[in-house]
mmCIF file of C-alpha atoms in Angstrom:
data_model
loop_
_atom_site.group_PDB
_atom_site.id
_atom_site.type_symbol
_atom_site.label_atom_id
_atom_site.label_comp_id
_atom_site.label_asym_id
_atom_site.label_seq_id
_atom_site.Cartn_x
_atom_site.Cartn_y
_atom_site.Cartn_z
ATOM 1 C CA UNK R 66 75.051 131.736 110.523
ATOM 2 C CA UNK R 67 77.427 128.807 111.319
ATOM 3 C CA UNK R 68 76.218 128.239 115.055
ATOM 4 C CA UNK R 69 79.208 126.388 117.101
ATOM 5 C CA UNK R 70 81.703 125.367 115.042
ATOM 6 C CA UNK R 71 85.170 123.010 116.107
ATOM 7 C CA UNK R 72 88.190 122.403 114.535
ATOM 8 C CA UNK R 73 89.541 119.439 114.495
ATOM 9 C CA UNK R 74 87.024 117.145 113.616
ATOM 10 C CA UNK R 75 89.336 114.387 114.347
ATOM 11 C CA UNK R 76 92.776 114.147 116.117
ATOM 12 C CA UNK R 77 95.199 111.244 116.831
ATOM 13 C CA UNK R 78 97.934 111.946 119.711
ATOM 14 C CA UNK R 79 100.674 110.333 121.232
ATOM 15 C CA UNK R 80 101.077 110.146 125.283
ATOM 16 C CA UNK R 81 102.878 113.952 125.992
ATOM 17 C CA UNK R 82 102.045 115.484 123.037
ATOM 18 C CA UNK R 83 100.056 119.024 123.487
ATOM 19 C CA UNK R 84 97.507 120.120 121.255
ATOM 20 C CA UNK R 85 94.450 122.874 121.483
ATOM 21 C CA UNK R 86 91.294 121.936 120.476
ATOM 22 C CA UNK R 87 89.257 125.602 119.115
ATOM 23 C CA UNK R 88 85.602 126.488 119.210
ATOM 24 C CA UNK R 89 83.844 129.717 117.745
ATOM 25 C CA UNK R 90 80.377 130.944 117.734
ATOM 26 C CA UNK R 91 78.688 133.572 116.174
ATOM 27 C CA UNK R 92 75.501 134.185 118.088
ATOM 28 C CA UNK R 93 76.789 136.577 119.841
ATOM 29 C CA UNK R 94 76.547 134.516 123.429
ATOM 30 C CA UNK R 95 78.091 135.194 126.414
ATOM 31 C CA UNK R 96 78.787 132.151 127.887
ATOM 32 C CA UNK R 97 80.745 129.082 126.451
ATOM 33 C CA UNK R 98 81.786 125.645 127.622
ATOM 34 C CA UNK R 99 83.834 122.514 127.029
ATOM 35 C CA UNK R 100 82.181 119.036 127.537
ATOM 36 C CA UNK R 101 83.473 115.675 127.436
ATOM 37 C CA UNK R 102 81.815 112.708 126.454
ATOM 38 C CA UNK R 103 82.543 109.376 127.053
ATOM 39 C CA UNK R 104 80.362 106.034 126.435
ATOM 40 C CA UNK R 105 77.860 105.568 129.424
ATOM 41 C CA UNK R 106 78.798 108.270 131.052
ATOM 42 C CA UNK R 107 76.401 111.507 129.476
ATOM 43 C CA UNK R 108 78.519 114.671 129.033
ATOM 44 C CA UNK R 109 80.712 116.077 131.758
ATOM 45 C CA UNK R 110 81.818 119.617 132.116
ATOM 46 C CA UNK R 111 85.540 120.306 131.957
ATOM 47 C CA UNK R 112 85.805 124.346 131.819
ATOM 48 C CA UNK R 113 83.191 127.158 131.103
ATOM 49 C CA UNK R 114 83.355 130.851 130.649
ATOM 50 C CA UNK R 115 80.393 133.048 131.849
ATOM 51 C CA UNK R 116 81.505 135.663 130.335
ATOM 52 C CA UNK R 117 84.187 137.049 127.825
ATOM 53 C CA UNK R 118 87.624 138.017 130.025
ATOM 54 C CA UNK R 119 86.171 134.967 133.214
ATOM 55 C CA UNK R 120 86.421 131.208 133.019
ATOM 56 C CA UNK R 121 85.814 128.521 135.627
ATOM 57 C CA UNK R 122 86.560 124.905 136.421
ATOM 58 C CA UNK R 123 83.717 122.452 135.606
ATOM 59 C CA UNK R 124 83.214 118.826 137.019
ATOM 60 C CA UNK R 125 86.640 117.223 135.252
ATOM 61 C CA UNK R 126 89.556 120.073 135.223
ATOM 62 C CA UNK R 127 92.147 117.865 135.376
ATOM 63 C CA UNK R 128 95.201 118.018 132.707
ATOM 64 C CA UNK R 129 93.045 121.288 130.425
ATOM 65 C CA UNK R 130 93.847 124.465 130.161
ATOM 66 C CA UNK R 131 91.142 126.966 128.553
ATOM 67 C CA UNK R 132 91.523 130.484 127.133
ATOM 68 C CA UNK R 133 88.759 132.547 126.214
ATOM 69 C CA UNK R 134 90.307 134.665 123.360
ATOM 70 C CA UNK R 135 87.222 136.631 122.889
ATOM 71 C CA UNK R 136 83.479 136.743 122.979
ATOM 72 C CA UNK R 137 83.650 134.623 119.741
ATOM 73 C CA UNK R 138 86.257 132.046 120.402
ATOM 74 C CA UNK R 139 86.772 129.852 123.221
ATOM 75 C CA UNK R 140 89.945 127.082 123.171
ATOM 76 C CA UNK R 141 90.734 124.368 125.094
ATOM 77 C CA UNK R 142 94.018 122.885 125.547
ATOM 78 C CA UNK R 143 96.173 119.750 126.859
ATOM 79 C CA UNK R 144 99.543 120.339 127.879
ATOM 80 C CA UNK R 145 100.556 116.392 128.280
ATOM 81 C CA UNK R 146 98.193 114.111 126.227
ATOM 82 C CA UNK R 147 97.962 111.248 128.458
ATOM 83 C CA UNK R 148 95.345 107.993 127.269
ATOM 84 C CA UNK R 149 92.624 108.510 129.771
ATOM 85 C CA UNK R 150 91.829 112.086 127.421
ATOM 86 C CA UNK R 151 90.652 110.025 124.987
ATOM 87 C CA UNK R 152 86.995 110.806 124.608
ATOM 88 C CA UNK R 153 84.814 113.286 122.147
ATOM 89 C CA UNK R 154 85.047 117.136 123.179
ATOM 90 C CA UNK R 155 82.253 119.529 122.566
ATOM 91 C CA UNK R 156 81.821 123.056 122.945
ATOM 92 C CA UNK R 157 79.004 124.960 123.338
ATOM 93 C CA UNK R 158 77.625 128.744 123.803
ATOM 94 C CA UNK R 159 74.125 129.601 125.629
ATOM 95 C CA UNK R 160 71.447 132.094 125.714
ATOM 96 C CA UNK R 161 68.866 132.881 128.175
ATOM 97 C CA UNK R 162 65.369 131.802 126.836
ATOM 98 C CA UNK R 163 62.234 130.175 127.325
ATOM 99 C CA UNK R 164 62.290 127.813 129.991
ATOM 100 C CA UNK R 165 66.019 128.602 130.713
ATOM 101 C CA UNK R 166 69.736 128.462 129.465
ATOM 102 C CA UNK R 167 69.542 126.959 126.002
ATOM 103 C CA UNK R 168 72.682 125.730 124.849
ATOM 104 C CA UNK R 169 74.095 125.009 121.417
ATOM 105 C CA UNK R 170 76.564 122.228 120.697
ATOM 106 C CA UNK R 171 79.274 122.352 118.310
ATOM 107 C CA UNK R 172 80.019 119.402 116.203
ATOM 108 C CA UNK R 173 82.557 117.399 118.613
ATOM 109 C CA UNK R 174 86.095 116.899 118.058
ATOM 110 C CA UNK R 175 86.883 112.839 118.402
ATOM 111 C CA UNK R 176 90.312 112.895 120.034
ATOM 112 C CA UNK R 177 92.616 109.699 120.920
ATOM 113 C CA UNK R 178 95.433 109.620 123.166
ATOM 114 C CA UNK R 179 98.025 106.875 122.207
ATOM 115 C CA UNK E 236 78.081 111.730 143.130
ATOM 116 C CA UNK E 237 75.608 111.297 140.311
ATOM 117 C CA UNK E 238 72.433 114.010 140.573
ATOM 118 C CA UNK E 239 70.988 112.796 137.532
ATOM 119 C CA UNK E 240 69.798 109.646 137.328
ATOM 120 C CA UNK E 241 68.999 108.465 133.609
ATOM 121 C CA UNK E 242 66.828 105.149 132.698
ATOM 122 C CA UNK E 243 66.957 103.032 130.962
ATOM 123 C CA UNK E 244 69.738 102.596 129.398
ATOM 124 C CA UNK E 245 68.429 101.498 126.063
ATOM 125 C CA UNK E 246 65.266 101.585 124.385
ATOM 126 C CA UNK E 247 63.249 99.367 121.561
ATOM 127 C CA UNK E 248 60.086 100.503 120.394
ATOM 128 C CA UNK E 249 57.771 99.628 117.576
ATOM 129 C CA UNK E 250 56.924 102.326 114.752
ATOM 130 C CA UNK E 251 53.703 104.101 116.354
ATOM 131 C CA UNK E 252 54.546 102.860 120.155
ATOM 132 C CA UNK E 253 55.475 105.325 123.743
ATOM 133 C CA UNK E 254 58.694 106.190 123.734
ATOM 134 C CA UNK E 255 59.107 106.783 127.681
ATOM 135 C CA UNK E 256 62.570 107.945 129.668
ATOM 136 C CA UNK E 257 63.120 109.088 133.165
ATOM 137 C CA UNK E 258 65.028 110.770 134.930
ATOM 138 C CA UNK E 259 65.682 110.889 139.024
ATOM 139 C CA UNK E 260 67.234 113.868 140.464
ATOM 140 C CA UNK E 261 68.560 115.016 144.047
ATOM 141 C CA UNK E 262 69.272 118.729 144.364
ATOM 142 C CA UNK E 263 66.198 120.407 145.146
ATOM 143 C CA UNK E 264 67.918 123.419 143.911
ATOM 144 C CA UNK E 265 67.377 122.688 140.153
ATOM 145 C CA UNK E 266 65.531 124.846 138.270
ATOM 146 C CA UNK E 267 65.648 124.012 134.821
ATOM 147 C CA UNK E 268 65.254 120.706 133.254
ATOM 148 C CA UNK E 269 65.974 120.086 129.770
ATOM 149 C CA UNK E 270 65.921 116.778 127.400
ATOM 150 C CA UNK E 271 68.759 116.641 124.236
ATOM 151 C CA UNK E 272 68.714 114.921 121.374
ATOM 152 C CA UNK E 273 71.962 113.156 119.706
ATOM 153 C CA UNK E 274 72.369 111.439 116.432
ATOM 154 C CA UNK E 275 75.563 109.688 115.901
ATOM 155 C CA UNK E 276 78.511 111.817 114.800
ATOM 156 C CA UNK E 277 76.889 114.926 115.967
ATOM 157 C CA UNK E 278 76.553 117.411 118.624
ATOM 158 C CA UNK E 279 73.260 117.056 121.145
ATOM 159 C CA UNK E 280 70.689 119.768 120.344
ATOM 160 C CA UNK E 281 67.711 120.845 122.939
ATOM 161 C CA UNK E 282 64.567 118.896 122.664
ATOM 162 C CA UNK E 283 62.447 120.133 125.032
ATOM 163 C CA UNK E 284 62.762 121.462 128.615
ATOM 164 C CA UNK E 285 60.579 123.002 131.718
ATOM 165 C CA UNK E 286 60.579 124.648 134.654
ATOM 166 C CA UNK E 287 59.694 123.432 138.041
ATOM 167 C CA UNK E 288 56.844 125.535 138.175
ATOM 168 C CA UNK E 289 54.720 123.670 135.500
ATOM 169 C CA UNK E 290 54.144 119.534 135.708
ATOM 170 C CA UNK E 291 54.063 119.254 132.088
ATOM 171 C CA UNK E 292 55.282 120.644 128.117
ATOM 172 C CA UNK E 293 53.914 119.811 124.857
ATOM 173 C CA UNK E 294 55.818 120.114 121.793
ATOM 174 C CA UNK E 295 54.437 118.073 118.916
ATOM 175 C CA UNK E 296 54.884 114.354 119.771
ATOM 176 C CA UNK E 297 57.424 115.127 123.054
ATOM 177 C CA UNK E 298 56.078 115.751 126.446
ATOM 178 C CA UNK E 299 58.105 116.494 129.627
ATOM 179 C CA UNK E 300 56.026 115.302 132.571
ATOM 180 C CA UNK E 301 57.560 116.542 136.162
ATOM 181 C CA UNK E 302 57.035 115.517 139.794
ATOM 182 C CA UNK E 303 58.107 118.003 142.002
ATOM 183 C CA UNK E 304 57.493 115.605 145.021
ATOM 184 C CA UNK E 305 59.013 112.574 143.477
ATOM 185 C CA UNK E 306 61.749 114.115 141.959
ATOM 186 C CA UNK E 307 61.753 112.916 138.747
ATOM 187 C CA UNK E 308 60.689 114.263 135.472
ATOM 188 C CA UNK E 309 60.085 111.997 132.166
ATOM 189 C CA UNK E 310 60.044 112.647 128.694
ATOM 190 C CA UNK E 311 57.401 110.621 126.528
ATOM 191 C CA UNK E 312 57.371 110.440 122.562
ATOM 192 C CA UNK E 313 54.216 109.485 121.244
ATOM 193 C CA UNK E 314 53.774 107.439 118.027
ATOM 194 C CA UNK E 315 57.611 107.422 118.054
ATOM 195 C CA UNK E 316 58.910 106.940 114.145
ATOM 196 C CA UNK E 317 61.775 105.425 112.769
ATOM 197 C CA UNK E 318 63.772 109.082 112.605
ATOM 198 C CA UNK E 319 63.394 109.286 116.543
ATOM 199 C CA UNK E 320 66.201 106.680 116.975
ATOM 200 C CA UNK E 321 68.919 108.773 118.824
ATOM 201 C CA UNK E 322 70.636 109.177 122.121
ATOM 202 C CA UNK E 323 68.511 111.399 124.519
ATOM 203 C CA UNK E 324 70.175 113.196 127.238
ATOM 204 C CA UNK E 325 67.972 114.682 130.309
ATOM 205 C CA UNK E 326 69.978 117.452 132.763
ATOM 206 C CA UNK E 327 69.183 119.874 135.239
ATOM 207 C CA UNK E 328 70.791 122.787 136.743
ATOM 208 C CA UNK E 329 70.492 125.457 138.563
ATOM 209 C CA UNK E 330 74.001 127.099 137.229
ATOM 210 C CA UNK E 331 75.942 124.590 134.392
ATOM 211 C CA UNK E 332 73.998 121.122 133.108
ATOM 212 C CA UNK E 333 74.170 118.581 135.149
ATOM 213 C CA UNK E 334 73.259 115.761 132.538
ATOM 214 C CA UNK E 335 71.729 112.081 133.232
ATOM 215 C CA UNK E 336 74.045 109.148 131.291
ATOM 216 C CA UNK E 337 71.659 109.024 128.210
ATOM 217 C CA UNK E 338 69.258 106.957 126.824
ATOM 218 C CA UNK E 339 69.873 104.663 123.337
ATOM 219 C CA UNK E 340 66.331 104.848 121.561
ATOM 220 C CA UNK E 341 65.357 102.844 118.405
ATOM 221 C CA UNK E 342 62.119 102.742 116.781
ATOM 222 C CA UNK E 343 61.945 99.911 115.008
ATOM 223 C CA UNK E 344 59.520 99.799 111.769
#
């Protein structure tokens, strides 16, 4: 059982480049979501996906794109790299339980724009 | 807007001490209130986290104390150790996380 999982761990761009940035899980959640987080500033929400087939604009849309391929995979892209994306991206799935909707983290993708 | 307000910023505390963080929130809407946990070079994992309903959580050495009134919740870590040191996230939400700008801890021996 591999939890969330990312790929890349680590990603160097240039200003206008595109990339896609993938997450899986295999707890068999429903729900999914792309974070960023930059120093001093906690962990904002770009896109999530309540559901397999649905996704939704978070706090910080701007310049992403998201697919949600399946209930298992959930990508995130940028179409024009641009410096300010710069930042560590993490996805994460989530379960109802206990107190509320626990979430798992994947292990972060450190990404810099150029 | 921030709705989570997260102090302080850093935190030094002797082997054995009171580890104490707190958070300030505005939506009276929340309904779930959660503390993470984040080493460096990894993802945060949950903590701890309550409900509105109930003014405070054991687990172990972590304890989430909540005023409803106040509007503010705070997590304490009793005789805090030396494998503590971490960033600690609180949030809140009543849909998606809403999280507070973290909290540096290290426990010094």
């Amino acid at each position: 059982n591999a939890g969330v999982t990312q790929t890349p761990k680590f990603q160097v761009l240039k200003t206008g480049q595109s990339m896609t940035l993938q997450c899986a899980q295999d707890m068999n959640h429903n729900s999914m979501y792309w974070y960023r987080q930059d120093p001093g500033m906690g962990l904002r929400l770009i896109y999530y996906s309540a559901s397999e087939g649905t996704t939704d604009k978070g706090e910080v849309p701007n310049g992403y794109n998201v697919s949600r391929l399946n209930k298992r995979e959930f990508s995130l892209r940028l179409e024009s790299a641009a410096p300010s994306q710069t930042s560590v991206y993490f996805c994460a799935s989530s379960i109802l339980r206990g107190a509320g909707n626990e979430q798992f983290f994947g292990p972060g993708t450190r990404l810099t724009v150029l | 807007q921030q709705q989570v307000k997260q102090s302080p910023q850093s935190l030094i505390v002797q082997k054995g001490g009171i580890s104490i963080i707190n958070c300030a929130y505005e939506n009276t809407a929340f309904d779930y209130f959660p503390w993470y946990q984040q080493f460096p070079g990894k993802g945060p994992a949950l903590l701890i986290a309550i409900r509105p309903d109930v003014s405070e959580k054991k687990e172990g050495r972590f304890t989430i104390s909540f005023n409803k009134s106040a509007k503010q919740f705070s997590l304490h870590i009793m005789d805090s150790q030396p494998g503590d040191s971490a960033t600690y996230f609180c949030a809140a939400s009543v849909r998606n996380l809403i999280f507070g700008k973290g909290t540096k801890l290290s426990v010094k021996p």
